[in-house]
XYZ file of C-alpha atoms in Angstrom:
768
model
C 21.597 -4.032 -32.462
C 18.471 -5.119 -34.456
C 15.405 -3.020 -34.193
C 12.851 -5.287 -35.242
C 11.398 -5.289 -31.825
C 9.856 -1.930 -32.624
C 7.709 -3.835 -34.942
C 5.848 -5.535 -31.606
C 4.717 -1.686 -30.680
C 1.699 -0.015 -31.831
C 1.802 3.332 -33.496
C 1.481 5.351 -30.557
C 3.834 3.407 -28.566
C 6.266 3.405 -31.393
C 6.162 7.257 -31.340
C 6.825 7.407 -27.850
C 9.638 5.156 -28.058
C 11.846 6.632 -30.954
C 11.189 10.642 -29.746
C 14.469 11.242 -27.518
C 15.249 14.691 -28.726
C 13.920 16.361 -25.723
C 11.594 16.381 -22.759
C 8.352 13.761 -23.230
C 5.391 12.959 -21.366
C 3.877 9.887 -22.126
C 0.203 9.641 -20.657
C -0.321 5.613 -20.465
C -4.008 4.857 -19.619
C -4.942 1.814 -17.547
C -3.608 -1.504 -19.259
C -2.143 0.358 -22.357
C 1.474 -1.174 -22.197
C 3.313 1.735 -20.191
C 6.181 -0.611 -18.945
C 6.674 -2.174 -22.602
C 7.221 1.348 -23.878
C 9.717 2.049 -21.023
C 11.326 -1.366 -21.593
C 11.686 -0.691 -25.411
C 12.921 2.936 -25.007
C 15.837 1.869 -22.845
C 16.503 -0.888 -25.504
C 16.077 1.905 -28.218
C 18.478 3.836 -26.698
C 21.011 1.295 -26.121
C 20.599 0.113 -29.664
C 21.610 3.861 -30.573
C 24.957 3.597 -28.896
C 23.974 5.377 -25.561
C 26.082 3.634 -22.784
C 24.072 1.817 -20.251
C 25.572 3.272 -17.389
C 24.504 6.825 -18.508
C 20.618 5.720 -18.408
C 18.915 6.481 -15.299
C 15.413 4.675 -15.200
C 13.695 5.471 -11.774
C 10.523 3.434 -10.580
C 8.645 3.352 -7.530
C 8.963 -0.458 -6.722
C 11.909 -2.962 -6.653
C 9.801 -5.153 -8.465
C 8.821 -3.036 -11.362
C 12.777 -2.068 -11.811
C 13.673 -6.032 -11.850
C 11.107 -6.741 -14.141
C 12.083 -4.057 -16.381
C 15.873 -5.009 -16.299
C 14.922 -8.717 -16.719
C 12.989 -7.687 -20.170
C 15.848 -5.780 -21.164
C 18.344 -8.266 -20.413
C 16.541 -10.673 -22.812
C 16.540 -7.834 -25.669
C 20.027 -6.766 -25.096
C 21.985 -9.227 -22.920
C 22.666 -9.261 -19.362
C 26.296 -7.751 -19.526
C 24.645 -4.622 -21.019
C 21.416 -4.491 -18.936
C 23.243 -4.743 -15.520
C 24.969 -1.728 -16.168
C 22.013 0.515 -16.295
C 21.103 2.757 -13.408
C 17.549 1.402 -12.713
C 15.692 1.359 -9.362
C 13.380 2.794 -7.051
C 14.223 6.303 -6.220
C 15.344 5.484 -2.848
C 17.598 2.748 -3.449
C 19.395 4.927 -6.526
C 19.652 8.098 -4.446
C 21.031 5.921 -1.440
C 23.764 4.706 -3.938
C 24.664 8.237 -4.439
C 24.535 9.392 -1.209
C 26.932 6.327 -0.180
C 29.284 7.353 -2.516
C 29.530 11.240 -1.404
C 28.486 10.428 2.508
C 31.488 12.221 3.786
C 30.504 15.576 2.212
C 27.285 15.275 4.555
C 28.846 14.265 7.420
C 27.831 10.483 7.356
C 29.913 7.352 6.580
C 29.258 5.387 3.679
C 28.114 2.436 5.998
C 25.120 4.616 7.091
C 21.955 2.501 8.394
C 18.582 3.234 6.787
C 15.791 3.539 9.430
C 12.613 1.876 8.383
C 8.927 2.683 9.651
C 9.268 0.830 12.942
C 12.847 2.437 13.876
C 11.589 5.790 13.378
C 8.839 5.592 15.266
C 10.689 4.027 17.718
C 13.054 6.630 18.231
C 10.112 9.019 18.014
C 8.749 7.109 21.310
C 11.959 7.696 22.967
C 12.009 11.360 22.361
C 8.506 11.885 23.480
C 9.468 10.264 26.614
C 12.533 11.982 27.391
C 10.556 15.226 26.728
C 7.920 14.376 29.379
C 5.114 14.709 26.723
C 1.993 12.898 26.791
C 2.406 9.773 24.277
C -1.436 9.783 23.927
C -1.462 13.237 22.366
C 2.074 13.112 20.942
C 1.536 9.926 18.974
C 4.166 8.322 17.145
C 2.446 7.789 13.797
C 1.215 11.497 13.523
C 4.545 12.852 14.578
C 6.268 10.657 11.983
C 3.756 11.942 9.470
C 4.143 15.323 10.369
C 8.202 14.876 9.776
C 8.003 13.009 6.775
C 5.670 15.845 5.306
C 8.241 18.271 6.106
C 11.184 16.337 4.663
C 9.287 15.265 1.265
C 8.659 19.173 0.932
C 12.674 19.919 1.803
C 11.976 21.402 5.174
C 14.836 20.582 7.579
C 14.419 20.776 11.451
C 15.779 24.420 11.352
C 13.518 25.501 8.887
C 10.794 23.789 10.267
C 11.816 25.807 13.584
C 11.831 28.937 11.385
C 8.520 28.500 9.689
C 5.355 30.163 11.600
C 2.713 28.824 9.368
C 3.953 25.313 10.388
C 4.470 26.385 14.248
C 0.894 27.771 14.014
C -0.507 24.700 12.877
C 1.020 22.505 15.672
C -0.316 24.849 18.014
C -3.868 24.644 16.855
C -3.173 20.895 16.349
C -2.342 20.663 20.158
C 1.284 19.412 19.244
C 3.394 22.531 19.511
C 6.508 20.706 20.501
C 6.677 19.110 17.114
C 9.362 21.335 15.861
C 11.608 20.283 19.135
C 10.767 16.396 18.640
C 11.720 16.897 14.764
C 15.116 18.697 15.861
C 15.843 15.941 18.305
C 15.048 13.112 16.002
C 17.492 14.872 13.148
C 20.110 14.942 15.660
C 19.754 11.546 16.996
C 19.716 10.241 13.505
C 22.756 11.866 12.371
C 24.723 10.857 15.773
C 23.707 7.221 14.724
C 24.908 7.618 11.359
C 21.437 6.750 10.069
C 19.044 7.978 7.689
C 15.414 7.356 7.208
C 13.601 6.766 3.721
C 12.685 10.327 3.489
C 16.096 11.329 4.378
C 17.287 9.694 1.252
C 15.535 12.145 -0.727
C 15.855 15.208 1.651
C 19.693 14.911 1.475
C 20.067 14.149 -2.109
C 18.459 17.583 -2.600
C 20.536 19.121 -0.054
C 23.742 17.473 -1.700
C 22.614 18.841 -5.208
C 21.707 22.276 -3.941
C 24.732 22.797 -1.540
C 27.454 21.248 -3.922
C 27.472 22.166 -7.324
C 30.448 20.511 -8.316
C 28.641 16.980 -7.268
C 25.557 18.242 -8.982
C 27.436 18.555 -12.283
C 29.058 15.392 -11.835
C 25.976 13.372 -12.108
C 24.027 15.741 -14.649
C 26.884 15.060 -17.039
C 27.164 11.346 -16.196
C 23.365 10.483 -16.589
C 22.523 11.568 -20.458
C 18.920 10.348 -20.151
C 16.786 10.011 -17.276
C 13.231 8.067 -17.235
C 10.835 8.123 -14.532
C 7.858 5.557 -14.338
C 4.600 6.294 -12.431
C 5.179 10.147 -12.680
C 1.861 11.155 -11.195
C 3.063 9.546 -7.972
C 6.029 11.751 -7.593
C 6.314 14.244 -4.740
C 8.211 17.551 -4.493
C 11.508 16.256 -3.716
C 11.553 13.542 -6.212
C 10.336 16.285 -8.757
C 13.111 18.854 -7.740
C 15.935 15.832 -7.868
C 14.877 15.168 -11.510
C 14.546 18.568 -12.620
C 18.115 19.177 -11.328
C 19.524 16.428 -13.041
C 18.296 17.297 -16.644
C 18.295 21.115 -16.229
C 20.714 21.259 -18.796
C 20.097 18.628 -21.317
C 16.235 18.110 -21.006
C 16.474 14.411 -22.190
C 13.795 13.367 -19.921
C 11.178 11.028 -20.302
C 8.249 10.571 -17.970
C 5.637 7.957 -18.008
C 2.314 7.951 -16.190
C -1.378 8.228 -15.895
C -2.909 11.499 -14.205
C -6.282 9.560 -13.905
C -4.287 6.908 -11.624
C -2.924 9.562 -9.312
C -3.959 8.181 -5.790
C -1.417 8.599 -3.354
C -1.311 12.564 -1.930
C -1.349 10.915 1.530
C 2.334 9.779 0.792
C 2.842 13.143 -0.373
C 2.389 12.450 -4.243
C 1.595 15.687 -6.042
C -0.764 14.998 -9.240
C 0.587 18.814 -10.064
C 3.804 17.309 -11.363
C 2.160 15.738 -14.219
C -0.462 18.168 -14.829
C 1.849 20.810 -15.179
C 4.788 19.009 -17.066
C 4.200 21.022 -20.285
C 4.449 24.365 -17.908
C 7.828 23.140 -16.664
C 9.015 21.872 -19.969
C 7.303 23.922 -22.554
C 8.931 22.200 -25.740
C 7.952 18.680 -24.656
C 6.365 16.296 -26.485
C 3.176 14.649 -25.365
C 2.119 10.907 -26.369
C -0.799 9.492 -25.484
C -1.092 5.737 -24.963
C -4.891 5.036 -25.197
C -5.619 1.308 -26.373
C -6.132 -0.737 -23.090
C -4.983 -4.434 -23.759
C -6.371 -5.661 -20.572
C -10.315 -4.804 -20.092
C -13.391 -5.515 -21.985
C -14.930 -2.695 -23.891
C -17.720 -2.074 -21.449
C -15.236 -1.929 -18.438
C -13.214 0.629 -20.537
C -16.285 2.386 -21.199
C -17.503 2.400 -17.981
C -14.326 3.977 -16.342
C -14.065 6.599 -19.168
C -17.648 7.784 -18.332
C -16.535 7.895 -14.675
C -13.107 9.712 -15.068
C -14.224 12.253 -17.392
C -16.338 14.231 -14.588
C -13.029 14.903 -13.308
C -11.828 18.478 -13.849
C -8.186 18.391 -13.501
C -6.903 16.122 -15.941
C -5.159 15.621 -19.305
C -7.833 14.508 -21.638
C -7.339 11.230 -23.501
C -10.040 8.484 -24.582
C -9.033 5.111 -23.445
C -10.520 2.555 -25.918
C -10.481 -1.319 -26.061
C -10.690 -3.847 -28.979
C -11.040 -6.927 -26.890
C -14.243 -8.393 -26.565
C -17.551 -6.001 -25.503
C -18.029 -8.384 -22.758
C -20.467 -8.055 -19.636
C -21.827 -4.701 -18.161
C -20.907 -4.116 -14.590
C -23.301 -5.523 -12.100
C -24.226 -3.396 -9.141
C -25.410 -5.260 -6.036
C -27.923 -3.479 -3.626
C -27.833 -5.427 -0.321
C -29.101 -4.825 3.243
C -25.787 -4.830 5.112
C -22.192 -5.428 5.254
C -22.732 -8.651 6.478
C -25.385 -9.500 3.801
C -22.832 -7.800 1.420
C -20.137 -10.260 2.252
C -22.183 -13.406 1.808
C -23.643 -11.804 -1.762
C -20.118 -11.474 -2.862
C -18.860 -14.775 -1.694
C -21.825 -16.441 -3.340
C -21.291 -14.747 -6.637
C -17.715 -15.565 -6.223
C -18.825 -19.275 -5.689
C -20.892 -19.434 -8.730
C -18.406 -17.918 -11.371
C -15.690 -19.818 -10.053
C -16.891 -23.008 -12.011
C -15.158 -21.113 -15.114
C -12.259 -19.407 -13.164
C -9.834 -20.430 -10.368
C -9.967 -18.221 -7.379
C -6.602 -16.759 -8.002
C -8.409 -14.691 -10.517
C -10.792 -13.149 -8.103
C -9.980 -10.113 -6.261
C -12.290 -8.057 -3.714
C -11.406 -4.318 -3.272
C -12.215 -2.247 -0.417
C -11.684 1.097 0.589
C -10.317 0.569 4.074
C -8.686 -2.481 5.949
C -11.537 -2.695 8.196
C -13.883 -3.999 5.721
C -12.254 -7.123 5.353
C -13.455 -8.787 8.621
C -17.165 -9.790 7.415
C -15.877 -10.622 3.796
C -13.442 -13.162 5.620
C -16.139 -14.707 7.543
C -18.277 -15.109 4.636
C -15.451 -16.794 2.461
C -14.652 -19.155 5.149
C -18.437 -20.130 5.561
C -18.318 -20.800 2.003
C -15.000 -22.589 2.320
C -13.421 -20.137 -0.300
C -9.591 -20.008 0.070
C -8.242 -16.454 0.552
C -5.431 -14.258 1.072
C -5.036 -10.669 2.335
C -2.969 -8.894 0.383
C -0.272 -6.656 1.968
C -0.251 -8.873 5.299
C 2.446 -9.105 7.457
C 5.826 -9.292 5.312
C 8.427 -11.580 5.980
C 11.120 -8.912 6.655
C 8.600 -7.492 9.277
C 8.138 -10.630 11.386
C 9.774 -9.985 14.901
C 12.823 -12.848 14.503
C 13.583 -11.601 11.366
C 13.745 -8.002 12.270
C 15.662 -9.247 15.155
C 17.998 -10.878 13.065
C 18.772 -7.755 10.828
C 18.917 -5.715 13.958
C 22.102 -7.865 14.850
C 23.377 -7.310 11.136
C 22.508 -3.428 11.031
C 24.503 -3.220 14.738
C 27.722 -5.146 13.200
C 27.718 -2.975 10.386
C 26.757 0.199 12.250
C 27.566 -0.184 15.850
C 26.371 3.515 16.122
C 22.836 2.470 15.341
C 20.882 2.866 18.879
C 17.513 1.695 17.484
C 19.428 -1.720 16.624
C 21.178 -2.009 19.924
C 18.114 -1.210 21.806
C 16.173 -4.028 20.026
C 18.708 -6.743 20.320
C 20.603 -6.305 23.558
C 18.190 -8.165 25.387
C 17.521 -10.613 22.531
C 17.690 -13.334 23.336
C 16.601 -12.382 27.202
C 20.161 -11.779 29.198
C 19.230 -10.050 32.289
C 19.564 -6.495 30.622
C 16.151 -4.743 31.438
C 14.786 -1.562 30.289
C 16.200 0.455 33.165
C 19.517 -0.690 32.355
C 18.740 0.318 28.769
C 17.520 3.326 29.613
C 20.662 4.318 32.197
C 23.073 3.352 29.154
C 20.884 5.820 26.695
C 21.093 8.660 29.095
C 24.653 7.875 29.872
C 25.495 8.411 26.361
C 23.414 11.606 25.669
C 24.340 13.362 28.643
C 28.043 12.889 27.485
C 27.639 13.330 24.018
C 28.868 10.076 22.890
C 27.050 7.121 21.373
C 25.853 3.810 23.424
C 28.283 1.908 21.662
C 31.072 4.077 22.742
C 29.680 3.930 26.459
C 29.569 -0.129 26.005
C 33.409 0.052 24.823
C 34.522 1.727 28.004
C 31.959 1.412 30.981
C 34.482 2.445 33.468
C 35.229 5.604 31.566
C 32.079 6.866 30.909
C 30.887 5.930 34.719
C 28.012 3.966 33.685
C 25.559 4.027 36.872
C 24.985 0.004 37.086
C 26.452 -2.720 39.580
C 29.251 -4.934 38.471
C 26.579 -8.092 37.564
C 25.068 -5.720 35.111
C 28.199 -4.236 33.774
C 29.315 -7.670 33.077
C 25.934 -8.711 31.023
C 26.687 -5.362 29.039
C 30.026 -6.373 28.336
C 29.300 -9.952 27.391
C 26.674 -8.471 24.746
C 29.212 -6.232 23.302
C 31.667 -9.032 23.271
C 29.305 -10.830 20.975
C 29.271 -7.916 18.525
C 32.667 -6.654 18.359
C 34.570 -9.661 16.794
C 32.201 -9.349 13.550
C 32.997 -5.820 13.255
C 36.589 -6.570 11.922
C 35.395 -9.233 9.612
C 32.678 -7.257 7.699
C 35.073 -7.061 4.545
C 36.861 -10.560 5.027
C 33.793 -12.817 5.090
C 31.073 -12.708 2.547
C 27.306 -12.054 3.320
C 26.353 -15.704 3.985
C 29.311 -16.741 6.094
C 29.145 -13.578 8.311
C 25.556 -13.622 8.657
C 25.428 -17.431 9.825
C 28.060 -16.550 11.973
C 26.437 -13.873 13.509
C 23.110 -15.862 13.975
C 24.735 -18.875 15.865
C 26.752 -16.275 18.118
C 23.457 -14.343 18.986
C 21.868 -17.402 20.534
C 18.734 -16.358 18.360
C 18.546 -19.473 16.601
C 19.504 -21.657 19.556
C 16.664 -20.164 21.643
C 14.200 -21.069 18.803
C 15.515 -25.001 18.817
C 14.904 -25.007 22.716
C 11.649 -26.958 21.990
C 9.213 -28.195 19.221
C 6.490 -25.647 20.030
C 4.859 -24.620 16.544
C 5.723 -20.794 17.587
C 9.478 -21.766 17.777
C 9.364 -24.104 14.605
C 8.051 -21.305 12.806
C 10.779 -19.140 14.215
C 13.398 -21.650 13.100
C 12.101 -22.009 9.685
C 11.818 -18.394 9.082
C 15.575 -17.525 10.445
C 16.815 -20.608 8.192
C 14.749 -18.800 5.015
C 16.693 -15.932 5.703
C 19.614 -17.463 5.711
C 18.676 -19.468 2.350
C 17.910 -15.741 0.972
C 21.267 -14.367 1.918
C 22.998 -17.429 0.229
C 20.825 -17.502 -2.894
C 21.458 -13.265 -3.179
C 25.335 -14.246 -2.716
C 25.136 -16.943 -5.592
C 23.018 -14.579 -7.660
C 25.431 -11.805 -7.672
C 28.549 -14.101 -8.094
C 26.660 -15.311 -11.284
C 26.163 -12.042 -12.273
C 29.136 -10.296 -12.481
C 31.411 -12.660 -10.085
C 31.781 -9.995 -7.403
C 31.715 -10.797 -3.852
C 28.550 -9.658 -1.753
C 28.794 -8.524 1.797
C 26.778 -7.795 4.781
C 26.135 -4.620 3.847
C 24.846 -5.026 0.572
C 22.388 -7.468 1.314
C 21.330 -5.339 4.299
C 20.861 -2.465 1.868
C 18.882 -4.328 -0.203
C 16.562 -5.577 2.182
C 16.173 -1.981 3.790
C 14.862 -0.609 0.490
C 11.893 -3.300 -0.156
C 8.374 -1.880 -0.396
C 4.862 -3.251 -0.058
C 4.552 -4.069 -3.753
C 7.805 -6.414 -3.226
C 5.942 -8.798 -0.977
C 5.294 -12.335 -2.306
C 3.009 -15.206 -1.216
C 4.701 -18.371 -2.847
C 2.213 -20.852 -0.987
C -0.814 -21.634 -2.124
C -1.652 -19.208 -4.911
C -5.153 -20.424 -5.640
C -6.914 -18.093 -3.370
C -9.441 -15.231 -3.539
C -7.423 -11.934 -3.138
C -8.491 -9.373 -0.566
C -6.983 -6.013 -0.430
C -7.578 -2.148 -0.321
C -7.910 -0.323 -3.453
C -4.430 1.681 -3.032
C -2.821 -1.776 -2.880
C -4.398 -2.957 -6.401
C -2.399 -0.638 -8.347
C -0.614 -2.235 -11.065
C -2.498 -5.513 -10.628
C -5.154 -7.049 -12.620
C -7.649 -9.860 -12.476
C -10.443 -11.637 -14.390
C -13.322 -10.729 -12.014
C -13.112 -7.710 -9.413
C -15.445 -6.982 -6.789
C -15.317 -3.584 -5.485
C -17.554 -3.389 -2.153
C -18.746 -0.724 0.237
C -19.689 1.764 -2.526
C -21.300 4.218 -0.146
C -21.233 7.995 0.554
C -18.941 8.756 3.541
C -17.070 5.332 2.788
C -16.378 5.652 -0.758
C -15.652 8.646 -1.133
C -14.211 8.779 2.220
C -16.131 11.342 4.829
C -12.772 13.256 4.755
C -12.911 14.127 0.942
C -16.048 15.681 1.271
C -15.098 18.936 1.800
C -12.357 19.435 -1.059
C -13.131 18.778 -4.715
C -9.426 18.126 -5.067
C -9.634 15.468 -2.384
C -13.003 14.173 -4.059
C -11.322 13.918 -7.461
C -8.553 11.920 -6.037
C -11.164 9.384 -4.690
C -12.922 9.505 -8.011
C -9.634 8.183 -9.526
C -9.279 5.570 -7.009
C -12.476 4.271 -8.078
C -11.064 4.474 -11.723
C -8.376 2.705 -10.603
C -10.436 -0.003 -9.002
C -12.702 -0.567 -12.273
C -9.753 -0.765 -14.482
C -8.176 -3.674 -12.525
C -11.050 -6.139 -14.150
C -10.188 -7.981 -17.167
C -13.448 -9.722 -17.948
C -16.104 -8.799 -15.190
C -16.567 -5.897 -12.599
C -19.043 -6.115 -10.024
C -20.013 -3.221 -7.329
C -22.019 -3.382 -4.273
C -23.338 -0.837 -1.559
C -25.060 -1.691 1.584
C -28.043 -0.229 2.634
C -26.838 -0.506 6.283
C -23.555 -0.843 7.716
C -22.595 -1.451 11.058
C -20.128 1.528 12.273
C -19.140 3.218 15.466
C -21.097 0.457 17.314
C -24.688 0.713 15.677
C -25.984 0.015 12.272
C -26.480 2.901 10.114
C -28.290 3.919 7.001
C -26.176 4.554 4.226
C -26.358 6.408 0.754
C -25.120 4.686 -2.439
C -21.910 6.496 -3.598
C -22.054 9.437 -5.784
C -19.633 7.996 -8.011
C -22.163 4.785 -9.290
C -24.271 7.904 -10.518
C -20.973 9.236 -12.618
C -20.999 5.852 -14.757
C -23.065 6.025 -17.996
C -26.134 4.012 -16.983
C -25.895 2.005 -20.061
C -22.847 0.190 -18.778
C -24.630 -1.087 -15.487
C -27.023 -3.575 -14.246
C -28.446 -1.637 -11.750
C -30.413 -3.707 -8.601
C -33.804 -5.094 -9.966
C -35.519 -4.661 -6.480
C -34.758 -0.906 -6.795
C -35.611 -0.465 -10.154
C -38.711 -3.187 -10.689
C -40.913 -0.408 -12.779
C -37.811 0.720 -14.814
C -37.245 -1.202 -17.881
C -34.471 0.878 -19.749
C -31.349 2.388 -18.212
C -31.433 6.137 -19.759
C -30.115 9.173 -17.954
C -33.467 10.058 -16.629
C -33.951 6.749 -15.190
C -30.601 6.831 -13.421
C -31.180 10.333 -12.079
C -34.631 9.369 -10.565
C -32.710 6.147 -8.781
C -30.203 8.703 -6.921
C -32.989 11.158 -6.121
C -34.940 8.311 -4.545
C -31.993 6.857 -2.629
C -30.815 10.112 -1.523
C -34.336 10.774 0.178
C -34.916 7.038 1.340
C -31.438 7.223 3.490
C -31.223 10.115 5.307
C -31.605 8.391 8.761
C -28.427 8.211 10.619
C -28.956 4.975 12.037
C -31.350 1.975 11.990
C -34.874 2.074 13.473
C -35.701 0.172 16.381
C -37.618 -2.888 16.058
C -38.863 -4.234 19.146
C -39.407 -8.108 19.780
C -42.392 -9.625 18.029
C -43.826 -6.484 16.504
C -44.260 -8.281 12.970
C -47.255 -6.355 11.987
C -47.066 -4.901 8.728
C -48.980 -2.098 6.935
C -49.621 -4.402 3.765
C -51.516 -7.844 3.946
C -49.544 -10.661 4.694
C -48.683 -12.684 1.638
C -48.232 -16.411 2.035
C -45.742 -18.163 -0.166
C -46.296 -21.672 1.152
C -47.819 -22.840 4.410
C -47.014 -25.848 6.766
C -50.224 -26.919 8.763
C -49.849 -28.081 12.285
C -51.136 -31.389 13.673
C -54.721 -30.134 13.468
C -54.236 -28.911 9.823
C -54.149 -25.154 10.895
C -51.361 -23.049 9.316
C -48.904 -21.853 12.110
C -49.057 -18.150 13.240
C -47.210 -16.364 15.901
C -48.132 -12.668 16.745
C -48.907 -11.975 13.098
C -45.943 -13.730 11.463
C -47.024 -16.793 9.365
C -45.158 -19.436 7.719
C -44.231 -18.461 4.341
C -44.473 -14.712 5.034
C -41.793 -12.638 2.767
C -39.673 -10.661 5.865
C -36.865 -8.383 5.890
C -34.164 -8.724 8.379
C -31.827 -5.467 9.183
C -28.389 -7.573 8.557
C -29.644 -10.920 6.710
C -31.925 -8.977 4.111
C -35.156 -10.529 2.498
C -36.127 -14.275 3.258
C -39.175 -16.282 3.378
C -40.301 -18.240 6.799
C -39.878 -21.684 6.549
C -41.369 -22.817 9.606
C -42.412 -21.508 13.315
C -42.238 -23.134 16.757
C -42.592 -22.497 20.282
C -44.483 -19.945 22.291
C -43.840 -16.829 23.945
C -40.343 -15.989 24.889
C -39.140 -19.332 23.192
C -40.912 -18.675 20.144
C -38.657 -19.281 16.945
C -38.628 -19.088 13.198
C -36.623 -20.959 10.651
C -36.283 -18.459 7.835
C -34.762 -18.900 4.381
C -32.398 -15.930 3.544
C -31.921 -15.001 -0.239
C -27.901 -14.115 0.497
C -26.889 -16.367 3.679
C -29.259 -19.217 3.590
C -31.233 -20.686 6.601
C -31.256 -19.269 9.996
C -32.826 -20.419 13.124
C -34.150 -17.340 15.032
C -35.349 -16.424 18.290
C -38.289 -14.047 17.423
C -38.049 -11.726 20.632
C -34.818 -10.899 19.486
C -34.908 -10.939 15.674
C -35.304 -7.956 13.714
C -38.068 -9.036 11.248
C -40.457 -6.675 9.397
C -43.115 -8.014 7.038
C -42.678 -6.426 3.601
C -45.588 -8.041 2.096
C-alpha cells in the first residue's frame, strides 16, 4: 500500500504513527490532531500486512468510531476497513459477551438495559422491600451500584465489604447491598445486562476462564485506545489483560482533559501509564491547529497550575488573535443579556452556528434562553431529549425487546398496557408477584395463567392472553424476516401507530412522524448493511446498535444555524469560532463540592481548560456580582480560575480597573484581593422602596424640564441620574412620572435596554 499519506503528518504525529514495537502513550494536546494519528496509525499497520480483524480500536462514542472507520475506508478501501474491530468499549465487549454468553449463564440474545430500565427495576425492588423511595432514590442507588460494578465489585463482594456497608450506614441507606443483590438476580433472570455489566462480565469472563482470555489475546495483535484519560478501572483492566503477553498497545489522550471522574474515569490510568508499562515510549502532540495563539497561551497559563499532570507545552502557529474578554456583570440576568448582545454584535461576521455558550450546570440555561429569545437569536440546547428517548420510540423499542427476549420484564411492564388495553397497575403487580414467588419469569406466567394460578378474574386473564398472543407469533419470525419487515409488522400489531392516527392533534401527528421515522431508520440500517457486506439484518442487530448509542451520538438535522447552549462537560470534542463561558464564580465554577479536595479542584481547572480550548477565534468569560440561588440574590466572588490565567491574555472589565492601565501580575493580584474583600456578603443588601439617597452628590447626565420648566425629581432621584439596579446593572434615568405609590421611572440600562419601573418596588441606588 502507498505510504505517502504519512507525509500529511507533522514530525511528532509521524513518530507516534511509526512506532509499533511496544506500548506507547500519545499525549495529544487540545486541537492537535489525535484522531488523525489514530486513523493513520491503523492505516499504517494495515500497510505493514497486519490483518484488519486482528486490530482492536476502542473509542468512547459510536460517532468517533464511525468517523475513524470512514477515514480509514477512504485510505485502504471499505472491504478492508469493515473487518476492523472498532467501536466503543461497550459495543465491542457486548459482541464478545454474546459470543461467549453461555459460559456466563446468559443467552446470546440478552437484553441491554439502559439507564431508565435500571432505574425502573430499582424502584420496583425498593417498593417490594418496603423502603422509603425518598431515602432510597433510584438515581442514588443506581449510581452506587454503577460505582461498584466499575470497580469490579459484584453484589456478593459488596455484601462482604465492611467499608462499603459502613459508608451506606453513614449515608442512611444501609440496604443498598440487599437491593444490589436482588437487582443482579433479577437482571440474570431476565437475561439482561446493564451498561456496567458489559464491562463487569467481560472482566469476569477473562478472569475466570483463562482459555477464553488466551483466545482473544492471540486474536488481537494490536490494541489502540482513544481518550485513555477517560477510562475507568474496569476498562483499564480489560485492556491490560488483552495485551499482557505482547504489550502492543497504543493509548491516546490528554490528562489535561480528564473531566469525567463522576462517571468513574480515573486520571491515574494515564498518569501512571509509564509505571504500568516501564518500557513504553511517550509521544507528545503539542501543536494546536484549532485555536489562535492567545487562546492557546491563556489555556497553557491556566493548566500549568495543576500539579498532577504530564508536562507539555502546547503551541499554535495560527494568527495571534484577540485576547480573552472578561465581562463583569451585575447579575445572572444581566449576564444573559450581555452575552446575547455580544453575540448580536459579532453575528455580522459569523453564522449563529459558530457560537457556543458553555455553563457549569444545566440550571444556568434558563436566563440565557430568555435573553436569546428576546433578541430573536435562534438557539438549541445540546443534549436535549434524544430521538430514542421519546416515549413513543421507547415504547416501540420495548415491543422489539420483548419479541427478541420474552424474559425482559422491564420491557414487558412498559408495553403490556400500551396502548391502553385495560391491564392496570394492580394486575401487573399480581403478575410480577406470582412470577417472583414461583421463581419463574412473567412471560412463563403469561404463557400458562392457569398452571401458575394467577389471581385474576376471567376478564383480566383474557386481556393478558390477548397481549401474549400479540407477541408470541413474532418470536418464531426473528430469523425469518429482516429487521424492517419484522419491525413494521410488530408496530402494526401493537396498535401504537393506530392510536397515533386516531386524530390530527399536534401531539399525535408528532408521535406518528416519530414512529415512521424509526421504521425509516430501520430500513436504512438494513440497506446500509446489505450494501456493506450483503448480509441480512435482523431485528436483534438493529436493537443492539440502538441500545449502545451515547449522548455524543445525538444529532440535530433541523435548522443548524443556531447558537449552541451546553454544559462544559458536553462540549468536549467540539469546537466553535466563538465561545462564551458564563458563570465563572466561586462555588459555581469551581463547584462548591470541589473546594475541599485538591484532586477535585484540579479536575475543575481541567474542565475550564476544556472550555477555553473549544474556541477557535474568540473566547469570552463572564462572571456575575450577584446570582439568584436558593430563593435569593447572593453576592458572588469571581472564580479563582480567572486569576490562574496570565493577565496579559485577558481583557479585564474596565469598570473594575479604571485606575489601572497595564495588566501585570501585581495588577491582577490587587484585582482579586479587592474582589474578595468586596463580595463577602452571602445575600443581596436590602433596598427599601424610595430610598434613593446616595452618599455621593447626584450627577445629572441629561434633564427633562416639566411643564413649568423645572427638572423632574422624585424623592431625591433626578432625571439623568446614573443608577444601579441589583439585576439589570447600570443605567440612566430617562424620565420620571407619577407620584407616591404610582411613581415610575423609565431607565435605559446598558445591557437590557429601557425598563419602565415602579419606584416603590424598584431596587435602585444612585451611583453618582
